Short mmCIF file of C-alpha atoms in Angstrom, two decimals:
data_model
loop_
_atom_site.label_atom_id
_atom_site.label_comp_id
_atom_site.label_asym_id
_atom_site.label_seq_id
_atom_site.Cartn_x
_atom_site.Cartn_y
_atom_site.Cartn_z
CA MET A 886 -115.72 27.12 99.23
CA ASN A 887 -116.04 29.70 102.00
CA ALA A 888 -118.14 28.71 104.98
CA LYS A 889 -121.39 30.58 105.56
CA ARG A 890 -120.94 33.31 108.14
CA VAL A 891 -123.47 33.26 110.98
CA LEU A 892 -123.81 35.76 113.80
CA VAL A 893 -125.05 34.52 117.17
CA ALA A 894 -126.06 37.57 119.24
CA TYR A 895 -127.42 37.37 122.76
CA GLY A 896 -128.82 39.64 125.44
CA SER A 897 -127.53 38.46 128.80
CA LYS A 898 -126.43 39.88 132.13
CA SER A 899 -125.67 37.06 134.53
CA GLY A 900 -124.42 34.68 131.85
CA ALA A 901 -127.04 31.96 131.36
CA THR A 902 -128.20 33.15 127.92
CA ALA A 903 -124.58 33.84 126.96
CA GLY A 904 -123.82 30.21 127.70
CA ILE A 905 -126.65 29.08 125.43
CA ALA A 906 -125.34 31.37 122.66
CA GLU A 907 -121.81 29.98 123.03
CA GLU A 908 -123.17 26.45 122.76
CA ILE A 909 -125.12 27.38 119.60
CA GLY A 910 -121.94 28.91 118.19
CA ARG A 911 -119.92 25.77 118.92
CA THR A 912 -122.57 23.58 117.32
CA LEU A 913 -122.64 25.74 114.20
CA ARG A 914 -118.85 25.63 113.94
CA ASP A 915 -118.94 21.85 114.30
CA ASP A 916 -121.38 21.80 111.39
CA GLY A 917 -118.98 23.78 109.20
CA PHE A 918 -120.30 27.32 109.67
CA ASP A 919 -118.17 30.36 110.46
CA ALA A 920 -120.03 31.30 113.63
CA VAL A 921 -119.35 34.54 115.55
CA VAL A 922 -120.84 34.97 119.04
CA LEU A 923 -121.32 38.56 120.22
CA PRO A 924 -123.30 40.42 122.92
CA ALA A 925 -126.41 41.97 121.37
CA ASP A 926 -125.59 45.48 122.59
CA THR A 927 -122.35 45.48 120.53
CA VAL A 928 -124.04 44.56 117.24
CA THR A 929 -124.66 47.59 115.03
CA ASP A 930 -124.40 46.03 111.56
CA VAL A 931 -125.32 42.51 110.39
CA SER A 932 -124.69 43.06 106.68
CA GLY A 933 -121.50 40.98 106.84
CA TYR A 934 -123.34 37.80 107.88
CA ASP A 935 -125.27 35.23 105.83
CA GLY A 936 -127.58 34.45 108.73
CA VAL A 937 -128.32 35.63 112.27
CA VAL A 938 -129.27 33.86 115.49
CA LEU A 939 -130.57 36.32 118.07
CA GLY A 940 -131.66 35.45 121.58
CA GLY A 941 -132.41 36.84 124.99
CA ALA A 942 -133.59 35.88 128.43
CA LEU A 943 -137.21 36.31 129.42
CA TYR A 944 -138.05 38.65 132.25
CA ALA A 945 -141.67 39.05 133.34
CA GLY A 946 -142.69 37.35 130.09
CA HIS A 947 -140.65 39.70 127.88
CA TRP A 948 -137.31 39.48 126.10
CA THR A 949 -134.30 41.21 127.64
CA GLY A 950 -133.95 44.85 126.59
CA LYS A 951 -130.51 44.38 125.00
CA ALA A 952 -131.86 41.77 122.60
CA ARG A 953 -134.97 43.83 121.78
CA ARG A 954 -132.91 46.92 121.03
CA CYS A 955 -130.56 44.89 118.83
CA ALA A 956 -133.52 43.57 116.85
CA ARG A 957 -135.00 47.03 116.36
CA ARG A 958 -131.61 48.59 115.54
CA ASN A 959 -130.93 46.08 112.77
CA ALA A 960 -134.54 45.45 111.74
CA GLU A 961 -134.15 46.35 108.06
CA GLN A 962 -131.08 44.14 107.54
CA LEU A 963 -132.58 41.27 109.52
CA ARG A 964 -135.56 41.19 107.17
CA HIS A 965 -133.26 40.30 104.26
CA ARG A 966 -131.38 37.30 105.69
CA PRO A 967 -132.26 34.04 107.50
CA LEU A 968 -133.04 34.75 111.15
CA TRP A 969 -133.44 32.44 114.15
CA LEU A 970 -134.76 33.73 117.48
CA PHE A 971 -134.37 31.96 120.78
CA SER A 972 -135.28 32.67 124.39
CA SER A 973 -134.35 31.23 127.76
CA GLY A 974 -136.18 31.32 131.03
CA PRO A 975 -138.08 29.26 133.61
CA GLY A 976 -140.40 26.45 132.61
CA GLU A 977 -143.63 28.46 132.53
CA ALA A 978 -142.04 31.21 130.40
CA THR A 979 -140.62 28.98 127.65
CA LEU A 980 -141.79 26.14 125.48
CA ASN A 981 -142.38 23.34 128.03
CA GLY A 982 -139.31 24.45 129.99
CA ARG A 983 -136.97 24.27 126.98
CA CYS A 984 -135.21 27.02 125.09
CA GLY A 985 -137.72 28.38 122.56
CA MET A 986 -136.61 29.07 118.97
CA LEU A 987 -138.32 30.37 115.86
CA HIS A 988 -136.96 30.62 112.31
CA TYR A 989 -137.70 33.42 109.82
CA GLU A 990 -136.87 33.28 106.12
CA PRO A 991 -135.67 36.54 104.50
CA SER A 992 -138.24 38.63 102.65
CA GLY A 993 -137.00 39.96 99.31
CA SER A 994 -133.32 39.42 100.10
CA GLY A 995 -131.11 41.32 97.71
CA THR A 996 -134.00 42.87 95.79
CA THR A 997 -134.12 46.28 97.43
CA PRO A 998 -131.05 47.93 95.83
CA PRO A 999 -132.02 46.97 92.23
CA ARG A 1000 -135.56 48.15 92.90
CA ARG A 1001 -134.29 51.48 94.19
CA ARG A 1002 -131.97 51.82 91.21
CA ALA A 1003 -134.86 51.05 88.86
CA THR A 1004 -136.96 53.72 90.59
CA LEU A 1005 -134.21 56.31 90.22
CA VAL A 1006 -133.71 55.36 86.56
CA PHE A 1007 -137.46 55.72 86.01
CA VAL A 1008 -137.44 59.17 87.66
CA LEU A 1009 -134.46 60.19 85.51
CA LEU A 1010 -136.22 58.95 82.38
CA ILE A 1011 -139.37 60.90 83.23
CA ALA A 1012 -137.27 64.02 83.91
CA LEU A 1013 -135.51 63.68 80.54
CA ILE A 1014 -138.81 63.18 78.72
CA CYS A 1015 -140.33 66.22 80.41
CA GLY A 1016 -137.20 68.23 79.63
CA ALA A 1017 -137.42 67.23 75.97
CA VAL A 1018 -141.12 68.17 75.87
CA ALA A 1019 -140.33 71.54 77.51
CA ALA A 1020 -137.51 72.19 75.04
CA GLY A 1021 -139.78 71.34 72.11
CA SER A 1022 -142.51 73.61 73.43
CA LEU A 1023 -140.06 76.48 73.92
CA TRP A 1024 -138.70 75.99 70.40
CA SER A 1025 -142.21 76.02 68.88
CA ALA A 1026 -143.26 79.05 70.93
CA GLY A 1027 -140.04 80.89 70.02
CA ALA A 1028 -140.46 80.08 66.35
CA GLU A 1029 -144.05 81.35 66.39
CA THR A 1030 -143.00 84.54 68.19
CA ASP A 1031 -140.17 85.13 65.73
CA ARG A 1032 -142.51 84.60 62.75
CA GLU A 1033 -144.95 87.15 64.15
CA LEU A 1034 -142.09 89.54 64.89
CA ALA A 1035 -140.57 89.09 61.45
CA ALA A 1036 -143.88 90.11 59.88
CA HIS A 1037 -143.48 93.55 61.50
CA ARG A 1038 -139.74 94.03 61.04
CA HIS A 1039 -138.11 95.55 57.97
CA GLN A 1040 -134.51 96.04 56.92
CA VAL A 1041 -133.66 99.50 55.55
CA THR A 1042 -130.44 101.35 54.72
CA ALA A 1043 -129.49 104.27 56.93
CA THR A 1044 -126.80 106.92 56.40
CA THR A 1045 -124.93 108.32 59.38
CA THR A 1046 -125.02 112.10 59.69
CA GLY A 1047 -122.34 112.27 62.38
CA PRO A 1048 -119.50 110.24 63.80
CA ALA A 1049 -120.22 107.32 66.13
CA LYS A 1050 -120.10 107.96 69.86
CA ASP A 1051 -119.68 105.31 72.52
CA PRO A 1052 -122.68 105.23 74.88
CA PRO A 1053 -122.13 105.80 78.64
CA VAL A 1054 -122.72 102.08 79.18
CA ALA A 1055 -121.55 99.64 76.51
CA THR A 1056 -124.48 98.33 74.52
CA ARG A 1057 -124.10 94.89 73.02
CA TYR A 1058 -126.05 92.77 70.58
CA GLY A 1059 -124.72 89.29 71.17
CA SER A 1060 -120.95 89.60 71.53
CA LYS A 1061 -120.46 92.61 69.24
CA ALA A 1062 -119.87 96.03 70.78
CA ARG A 1063 -122.03 98.85 69.39
CA ALA A 1064 -121.74 102.60 69.40
CA VAL A 1065 -124.43 105.22 68.73
CA ALA A 1066 -124.53 107.61 65.78
CA PRO A 1067 -127.12 110.01 64.32
CA ALA A 1068 -128.52 108.83 61.00
CA VAL A 1069 -131.31 109.26 58.43
CA TRP A 1070 -133.28 106.52 56.66
CA GLU A 1071 -136.50 105.90 54.85
CA GLN A 1072 -139.15 103.60 56.29
CA PRO A 1073 -140.92 101.13 53.95
CA GLU A 1074 -143.56 103.76 52.99
CA HIS A 1075 -140.69 106.02 51.81
CA VAL A 1076 -141.13 108.42 54.72
CA ARG A 1077 -137.83 109.97 55.74
CA ARG A 1078 -136.88 109.37 59.37
CA SER A 1079 -133.93 110.40 61.55
CA GLY A 1080 -132.59 109.45 64.94
CA ASN A 1081 -129.84 107.63 66.74
CA ILE A 1082 -128.96 104.11 65.66
CA HIS A 1083 -126.51 101.50 66.85
CA VAL A 1084 -123.43 101.19 64.67
CA PRO A 1085 -119.97 99.57 64.96
CA PRO A 1086 -117.43 101.65 66.93
CA ALA A 1087 -115.55 104.36 64.98
CA THR A 1088 -118.18 104.51 62.21
CA PRO A 1089 -117.57 107.81 60.34
CA GLN A 1090 -120.12 110.32 59.10
CA GLY A 1091 -121.70 109.42 55.76
CA ARG A 1092 -121.37 105.66 56.18
CA THR A 1093 -124.35 103.53 55.10
CA VAL A 1094 -125.47 100.76 57.44
CA THR A 1095 -128.36 98.30 57.42
CA ILE A 1096 -130.79 98.57 60.31
CA TRP A 1097 -134.07 96.93 61.38
CA VAL A 1098 -137.18 99.08 61.86
CA ASP A 1099 -140.75 98.35 62.91
CA ASP A 1100 -143.92 99.21 61.00
CA ALA A 1101 -143.72 102.80 62.27
CA GLY A 1102 -140.15 103.15 60.99
CA ALA A 1103 -138.52 103.29 64.45
CA PRO A 1104 -135.31 101.30 65.04
CA ALA A 1105 -136.12 97.90 66.54
CA ARG A 1106 -134.36 94.67 67.45
CA PRO A 1107 -134.16 92.07 64.69
CA PRO A 1108 -136.19 88.84 64.73
CA GLY A 1109 -134.62 86.01 66.70
CA SER A 1110 -132.35 83.54 64.93
CA ALA A 1111 -132.51 79.76 64.97
CA ALA A 1112 -129.39 79.69 67.14
CA ASP A 1113 -131.06 81.93 69.72
CA ARG A 1114 -134.15 79.74 69.75
CA ALA A 1115 -132.04 76.61 70.14
CA LEU A 1116 -130.15 78.09 73.09
CA THR A 1117 -133.38 79.18 74.79
CA ALA A 1118 -135.04 75.81 74.21
CA LEU A 1119 -132.00 73.91 75.45
CA SER A 1120 -131.68 76.03 78.59
CA GLY A 1121 -135.37 75.68 79.36
CA GLY A 1122 -135.32 71.93 78.76
CA VAL A 1123 -132.34 71.42 81.04
CA ALA A 1124 -133.94 73.55 83.75
CA ALA A 1125 -137.24 71.66 83.48
CA ALA A 1126 -135.48 68.28 83.62
CA GLY A 1127 -133.47 69.41 86.65
CA VAL A 1128 -136.52 70.65 88.55
CA ILE A 1129 -138.54 67.53 87.78
CA GLY A 1130 -135.59 65.28 88.59
CA VAL A 1131 -135.01 66.92 91.96
CA ALA A 1132 -138.73 66.89 92.75
CA GLY A 1133 -139.01 63.24 91.69
CA ALA A 1134 -135.99 62.25 93.79
CA GLY A 1135 -137.55 64.06 96.75
CA VAL A 1136 -140.81 62.16 96.29
CA VAL A 1137 -138.92 58.86 96.04
CA LEU A 1138 -137.00 59.68 99.24
CA LEU A 1139 -140.22 60.60 101.03
CA VAL A 1140 -141.94 57.40 99.88
CA ARG A 1141 -138.92 55.35 100.95
CA ARG A 1142 -138.95 56.92 104.40
CA ARG A 1143 -142.68 56.32 104.78
CA THR A 1144 -142.26 52.76 103.55
CA GLU A 1145 -139.44 52.22 106.03
CA ALA A 1146 -141.64 53.57 108.81
CA HIS A 1147 -144.44 51.19 107.77
CA ARG A 1148 -141.98 48.28 107.67
CA LEU A 1149 -140.72 49.05 111.15
CA ALA A 1150 -144.31 49.37 112.38
CA ALA A 1151 -145.13 46.02 110.77
CA TRP A 1152 -142.06 44.54 112.47
CA GLU A 1153 -143.37 45.75 115.82
CA ARG A 1154 -146.84 44.31 115.13
CA GLU A 1155 -145.35 40.99 114.05
CA TRP A 1156 -143.15 41.04 117.13
CA GLU A 1157 -146.15 41.41 119.44
CA GLN A 1158 -147.89 38.50 117.71
CA VAL A 1159 -144.88 36.19 117.48
CA GLU A 1160 -143.24 36.75 120.86
CA PRO A 1161 -145.90 34.90 122.91
CA VAL A 1162 -145.64 31.92 120.53
CA TRP A 1163 -141.89 31.38 120.54
CA SER A 1164 -141.40 32.51 124.14
CA GLY A 1165 -144.25 30.40 125.53
CA ARG A 1166 -145.57 33.38 127.47
CA LEU A 1167 -149.10 32.48 128.61
CA HIS A 1168 -150.07 35.86 129.96
CA ARG A 1169 -148.46 39.22 130.61
CA GLY A 1170 -146.35 39.20 133.74
CA SER A 1171 -146.06 35.42 134.05
CA GLY A 1172 -142.65 34.04 135.00
CA ALA A 1173 -139.45 35.75 136.03
CA GLY A 1174 -136.41 35.22 133.85
CA ASN A 1175 -133.06 33.94 134.96
CA ASP A 1176 -131.47 36.90 133.11
CA ASP A 1177 -132.46 40.55 133.23
CA GLU A 1178 -131.09 43.70 131.68
#
């Protein structure tokens, strides 16, 4: 079985606190731990350790700056693994003249990543549901529009009175190219009408074609098909899901950043409350440490 890996980090300048850290490291190794002793200002990541021991010398009743900066730099990771804090200094600055130490248990170790994944899955699920609702709404609205349009569209037979001519700019209905030709037709009330209609390219004079007209007998676009409605609904649903997903992810990121800021602020508040206890500092400015920055 692999030994538990423990980091012993220290903030020291003249060497006294470093000596304490080395002794802690030796003791841990004697007890079967894989202990690594490092200066606090070189520690940028503690994720590779099962536990952390962090200490610093007291100067004017406060921890050395290197140790404080190490704690703040790795605050989030330190909250999720066992943590021991120790300090060294003169008798009035520590616990009855001895090295002071305090132990913290991790809060929610290993639970953050699954929680974040669950949040992202929830956002994705909401986005998909909203996309499906949007697609359904677009389908229903399109179907209603097409029904109303179909009530005012009529198919009639027209006869071309001249050869087809390609328009200056190609006109397309779907993927089929269309040309323009003069033609005559009768509207539903049997009133004869004439005008230009869209026909396949190279349509000769005298050819009969089926066209759509409105209630006034003028050429008009046909009612939408089920395929067109499906494409519109699908596109709208995907767009809605994408917008909601991106917005939801942005909200999650914002909340996470605010939560992180609150956690760091809580860490600072806890630090102010805990430091006098484990350091033995009786009042601000009491005692001068044997190590400084």
